[in-house]
Short mmCIF file of C-alpha atoms in Angstrom, two decimals:
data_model
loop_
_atom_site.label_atom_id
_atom_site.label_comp_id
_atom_site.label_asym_id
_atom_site.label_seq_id
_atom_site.Cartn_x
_atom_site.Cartn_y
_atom_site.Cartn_z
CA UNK A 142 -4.65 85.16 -21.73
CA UNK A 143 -8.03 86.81 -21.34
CA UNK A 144 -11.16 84.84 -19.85
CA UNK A 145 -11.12 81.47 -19.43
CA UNK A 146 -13.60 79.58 -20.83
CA UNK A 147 -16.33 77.57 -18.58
CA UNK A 148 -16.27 74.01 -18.92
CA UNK A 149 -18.08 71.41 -16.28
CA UNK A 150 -16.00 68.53 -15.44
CA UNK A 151 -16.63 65.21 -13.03
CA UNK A 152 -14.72 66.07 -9.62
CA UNK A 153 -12.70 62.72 -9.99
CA UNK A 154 -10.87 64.02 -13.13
CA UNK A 155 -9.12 67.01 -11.52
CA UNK A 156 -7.81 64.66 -9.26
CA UNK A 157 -10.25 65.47 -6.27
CA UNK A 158 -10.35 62.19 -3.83
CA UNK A 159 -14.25 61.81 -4.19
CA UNK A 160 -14.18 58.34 -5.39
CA UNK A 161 -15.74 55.10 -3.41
CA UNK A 162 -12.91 54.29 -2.27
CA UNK A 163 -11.43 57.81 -1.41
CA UNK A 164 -9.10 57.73 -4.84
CA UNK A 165 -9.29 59.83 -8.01
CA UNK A 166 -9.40 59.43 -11.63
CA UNK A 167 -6.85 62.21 -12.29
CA UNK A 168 -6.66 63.39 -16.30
CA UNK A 169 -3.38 64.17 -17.54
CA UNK A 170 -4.79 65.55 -20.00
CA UNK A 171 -7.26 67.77 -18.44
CA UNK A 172 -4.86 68.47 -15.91
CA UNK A 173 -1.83 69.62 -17.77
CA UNK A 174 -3.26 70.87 -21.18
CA UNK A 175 -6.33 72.24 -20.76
CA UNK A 176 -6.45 73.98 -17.09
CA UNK A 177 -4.76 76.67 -18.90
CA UNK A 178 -7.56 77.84 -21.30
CA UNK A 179 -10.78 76.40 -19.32
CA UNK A 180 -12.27 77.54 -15.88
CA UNK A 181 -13.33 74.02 -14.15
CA UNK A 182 -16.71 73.64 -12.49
CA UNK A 183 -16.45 70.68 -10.60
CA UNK A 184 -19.14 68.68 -9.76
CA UNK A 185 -19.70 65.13 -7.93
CA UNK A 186 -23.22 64.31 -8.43
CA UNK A 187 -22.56 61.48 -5.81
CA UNK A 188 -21.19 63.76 -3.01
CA UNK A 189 -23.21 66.16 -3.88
CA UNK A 190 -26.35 64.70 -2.80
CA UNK A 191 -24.60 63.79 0.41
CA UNK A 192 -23.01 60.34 0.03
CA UNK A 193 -20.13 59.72 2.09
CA UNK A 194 -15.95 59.17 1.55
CA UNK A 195 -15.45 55.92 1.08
CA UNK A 196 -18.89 54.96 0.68
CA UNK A 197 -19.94 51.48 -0.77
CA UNK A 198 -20.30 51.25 -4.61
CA UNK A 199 -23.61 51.68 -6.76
CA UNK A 200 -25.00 50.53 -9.81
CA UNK A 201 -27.22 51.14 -12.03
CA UNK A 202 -29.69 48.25 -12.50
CA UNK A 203 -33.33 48.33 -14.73
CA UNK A 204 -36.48 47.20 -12.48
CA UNK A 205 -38.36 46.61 -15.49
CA UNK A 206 -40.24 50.13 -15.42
CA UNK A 207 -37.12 52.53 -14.90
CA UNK A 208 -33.16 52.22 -14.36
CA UNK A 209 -32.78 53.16 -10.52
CA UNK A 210 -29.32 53.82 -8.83
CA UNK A 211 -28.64 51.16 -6.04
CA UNK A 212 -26.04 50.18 -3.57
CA UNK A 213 -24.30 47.33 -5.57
CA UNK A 214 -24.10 44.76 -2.33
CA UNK A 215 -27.75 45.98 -0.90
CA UNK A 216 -30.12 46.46 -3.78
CA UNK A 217 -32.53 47.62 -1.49
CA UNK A 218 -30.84 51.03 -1.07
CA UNK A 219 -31.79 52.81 -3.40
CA UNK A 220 -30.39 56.10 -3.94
CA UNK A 221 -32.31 57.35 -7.37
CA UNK A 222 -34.56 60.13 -5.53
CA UNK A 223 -31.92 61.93 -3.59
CA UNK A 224 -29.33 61.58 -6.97
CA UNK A 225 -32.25 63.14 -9.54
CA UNK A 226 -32.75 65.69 -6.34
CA UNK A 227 -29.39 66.55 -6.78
CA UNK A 228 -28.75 66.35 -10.27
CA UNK A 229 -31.98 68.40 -11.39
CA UNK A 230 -30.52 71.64 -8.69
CA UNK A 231 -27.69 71.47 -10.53
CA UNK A 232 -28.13 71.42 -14.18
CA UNK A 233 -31.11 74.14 -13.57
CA UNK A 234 -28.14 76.07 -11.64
CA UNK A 235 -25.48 75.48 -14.72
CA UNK A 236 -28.31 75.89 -17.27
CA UNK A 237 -28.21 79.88 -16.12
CA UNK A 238 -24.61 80.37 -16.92
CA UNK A 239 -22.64 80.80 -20.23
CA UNK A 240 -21.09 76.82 -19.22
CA UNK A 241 -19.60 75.84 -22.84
CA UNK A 242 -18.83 71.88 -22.18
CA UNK A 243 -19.14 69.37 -19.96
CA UNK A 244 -16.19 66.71 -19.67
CA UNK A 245 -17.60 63.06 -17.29
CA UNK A 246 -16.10 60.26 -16.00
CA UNK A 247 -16.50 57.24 -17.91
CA UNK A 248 -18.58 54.44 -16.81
CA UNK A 249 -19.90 55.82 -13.71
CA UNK A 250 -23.60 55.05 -12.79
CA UNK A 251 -23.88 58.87 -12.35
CA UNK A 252 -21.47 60.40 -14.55
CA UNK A 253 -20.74 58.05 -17.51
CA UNK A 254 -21.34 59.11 -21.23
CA UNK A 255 -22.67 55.95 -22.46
CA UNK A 256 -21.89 52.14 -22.43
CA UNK A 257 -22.27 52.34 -18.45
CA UNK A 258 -23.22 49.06 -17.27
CA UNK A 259 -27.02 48.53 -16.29
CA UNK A 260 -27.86 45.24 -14.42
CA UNK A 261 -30.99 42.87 -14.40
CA UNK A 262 -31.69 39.66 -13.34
CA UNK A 263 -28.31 38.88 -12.90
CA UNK A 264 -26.96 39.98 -16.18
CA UNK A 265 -25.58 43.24 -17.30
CA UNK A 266 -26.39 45.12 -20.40
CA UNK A 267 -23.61 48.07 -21.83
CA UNK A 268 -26.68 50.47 -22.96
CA UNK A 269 -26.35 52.89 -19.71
CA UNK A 270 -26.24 56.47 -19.50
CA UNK A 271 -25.30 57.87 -15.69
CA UNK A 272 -28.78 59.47 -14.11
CA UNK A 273 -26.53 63.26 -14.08
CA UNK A 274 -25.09 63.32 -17.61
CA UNK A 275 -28.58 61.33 -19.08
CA UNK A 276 -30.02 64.50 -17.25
CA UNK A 277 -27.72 67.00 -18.32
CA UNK A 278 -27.39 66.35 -21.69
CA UNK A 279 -31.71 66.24 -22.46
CA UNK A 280 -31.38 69.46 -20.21
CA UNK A 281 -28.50 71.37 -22.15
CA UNK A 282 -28.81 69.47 -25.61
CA UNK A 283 -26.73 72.24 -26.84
CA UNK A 284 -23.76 71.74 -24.94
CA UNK A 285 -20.81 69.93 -26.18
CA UNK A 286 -20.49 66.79 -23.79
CA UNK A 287 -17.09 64.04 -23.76
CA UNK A 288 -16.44 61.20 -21.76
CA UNK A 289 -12.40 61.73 -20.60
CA UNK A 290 -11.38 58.68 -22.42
CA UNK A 291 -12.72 59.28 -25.20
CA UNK A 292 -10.43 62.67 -25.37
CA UNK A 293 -7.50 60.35 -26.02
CA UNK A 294 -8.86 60.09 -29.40
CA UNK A 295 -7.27 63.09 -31.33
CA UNK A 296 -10.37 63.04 -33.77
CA UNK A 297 -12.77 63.05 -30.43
CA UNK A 298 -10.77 65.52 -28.62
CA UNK A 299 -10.67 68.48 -32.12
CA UNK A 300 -14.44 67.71 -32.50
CA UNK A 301 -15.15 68.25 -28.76
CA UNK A 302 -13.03 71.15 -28.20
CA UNK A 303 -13.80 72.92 -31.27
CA UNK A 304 -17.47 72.84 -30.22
CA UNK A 305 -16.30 74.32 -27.15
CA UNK A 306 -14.80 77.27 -28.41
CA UNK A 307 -17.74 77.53 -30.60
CA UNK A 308 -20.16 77.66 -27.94
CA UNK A 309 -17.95 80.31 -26.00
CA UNK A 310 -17.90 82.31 -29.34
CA UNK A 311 -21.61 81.89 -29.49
CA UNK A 312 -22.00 83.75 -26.17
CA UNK A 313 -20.05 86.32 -26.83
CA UNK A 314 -21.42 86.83 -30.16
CA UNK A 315 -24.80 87.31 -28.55
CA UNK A 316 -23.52 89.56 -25.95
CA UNK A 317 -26.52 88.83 -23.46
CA UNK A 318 -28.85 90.17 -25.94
CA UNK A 319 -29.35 87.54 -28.53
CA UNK A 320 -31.23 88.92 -31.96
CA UNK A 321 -31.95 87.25 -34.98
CA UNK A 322 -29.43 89.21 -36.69
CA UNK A 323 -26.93 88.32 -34.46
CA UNK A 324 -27.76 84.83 -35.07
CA UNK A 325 -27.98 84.53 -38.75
CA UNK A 326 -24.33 86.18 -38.76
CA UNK A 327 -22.85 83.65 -36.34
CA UNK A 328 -24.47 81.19 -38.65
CA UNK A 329 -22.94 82.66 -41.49
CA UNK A 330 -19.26 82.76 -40.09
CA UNK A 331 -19.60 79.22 -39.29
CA UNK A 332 -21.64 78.10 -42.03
CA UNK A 333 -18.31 75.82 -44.12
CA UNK A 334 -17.91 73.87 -40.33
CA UNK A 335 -21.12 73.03 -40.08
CA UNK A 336 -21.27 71.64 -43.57
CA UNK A 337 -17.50 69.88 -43.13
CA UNK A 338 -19.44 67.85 -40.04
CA UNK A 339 -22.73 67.40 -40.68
CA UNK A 340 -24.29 68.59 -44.22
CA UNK A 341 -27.74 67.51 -42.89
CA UNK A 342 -27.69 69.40 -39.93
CA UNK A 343 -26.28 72.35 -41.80
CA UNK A 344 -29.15 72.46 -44.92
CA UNK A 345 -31.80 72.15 -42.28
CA UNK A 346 -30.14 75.64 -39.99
CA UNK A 347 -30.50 77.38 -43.45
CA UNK A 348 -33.64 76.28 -43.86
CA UNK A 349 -34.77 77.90 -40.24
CA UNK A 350 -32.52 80.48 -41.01
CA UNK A 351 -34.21 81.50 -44.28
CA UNK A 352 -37.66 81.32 -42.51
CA UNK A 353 -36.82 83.63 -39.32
CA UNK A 354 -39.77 85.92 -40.09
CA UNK A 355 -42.05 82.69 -39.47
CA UNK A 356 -40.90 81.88 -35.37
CA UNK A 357 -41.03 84.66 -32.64
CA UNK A 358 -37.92 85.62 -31.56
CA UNK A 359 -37.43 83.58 -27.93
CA UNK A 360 -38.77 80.50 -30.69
CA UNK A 361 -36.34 81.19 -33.21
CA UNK A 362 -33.28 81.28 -30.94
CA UNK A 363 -34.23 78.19 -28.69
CA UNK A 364 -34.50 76.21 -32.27
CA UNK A 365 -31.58 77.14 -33.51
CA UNK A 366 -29.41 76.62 -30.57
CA UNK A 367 -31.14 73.12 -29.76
CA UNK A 368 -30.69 72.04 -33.10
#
């Protein structure tokens, strides 16, 4: 079947007992359809910086000046510094391979896409972005990101893996020695997705594309893949 593709994924979804409460959130999906074609970097940003199993739950909750990470019963605890410690090893660590997604665990105060709950003054807002995936994403803004859930969704799940595979072809395209020609060809080949998707996004690449000569080279690529 040839190389599998590299694809981050919350520890919980592979059916690793990492949870609070020593359980799993096991994907069926993920499990029995796409293990075959992906290779799995797991990753429990809340183990990882050295909470226990079971451990107490945490929360996310806004002190007025920044959204901190707390134990849910013990507010006092909080546990922001050691999770951004953790979180900012890690994407720098994933940022120097070829990773080509990223799927999280929905709703968790560390993992969760969006709509993770934030809490202040005794009320609780659905605006919330887990501290790891807010991180990773502004990090890797390139990299195709889904919540598991939302993979249920056969529109969500074409969209995300598609991006995947176009990712991986990106990499392999570039070959470890990325060029401007190497890039205006890729954009070429996928120049009919790009305007299926997003005809914005894809008159504004052309745009950059056409220019080239105007951006050094290590500018060029970086704007091209962020955007």
């Amino acid at each position: 079947m040839g190389d599998k593709i590299k694809v981050g994924i919350s520890s919980c979804l592979l059916g690793e007992k990492v949870r609070f409460d020593s359980g799993h959130k096991q994907s069926t999906y993920v499990n029995k359809e796409l293990r075959d074609y992906f290779d799995f970097v797991s990753v429990c940003p809340e183990v990882g910086m050295g909470l226990s199993v079971p451990r107490p739950t945490i929360r996310l909750m806004s002190d007025e000046e920044r959204i901190i990470l707390v134990e849910t019963k013990d507010a006092s605890k909080d546990y922001t510094d050691g999770m951004m410690q953790f979180t900012r090893g890690k994407v720098d660590e994933l940022k120097d391979t070829e990773m080509c997604g990223y799927i999280v665990c929905a709703k968790s105060p560390s993992c969760g896409m969006e709509r993770v709950k934030v809490y202040s003054n005794g009320h609780a807002s659905t605006d919330g972005v887990g501290l790891y995936t807010k991180h990773l994403m502004e990090t890797m803004p390139w990299l195709p990101v889904e919540e598991d859930g939302r993979l249920n969704d056969p529109i969500l799940k074409e969209n995300f893996i598609s991006r995947v595979y176009g990712l991986n072809d990106f990499y392999k395209s570039m070959d470890g020695d990325p060029t401007a020609g190497k890039i205006v060809a890729f954009h070429s080949r996928y120049k009919l997705t790009l305007m299926a998707h997003d005809p914005a996004s894809y008159k504004e690449l052309g745009r950059l594309v056409a220019n080239q000569a105007d951006y050094s080279l290590k500018s060029f690529i970086k704007l091209t893949v962020s955007d």
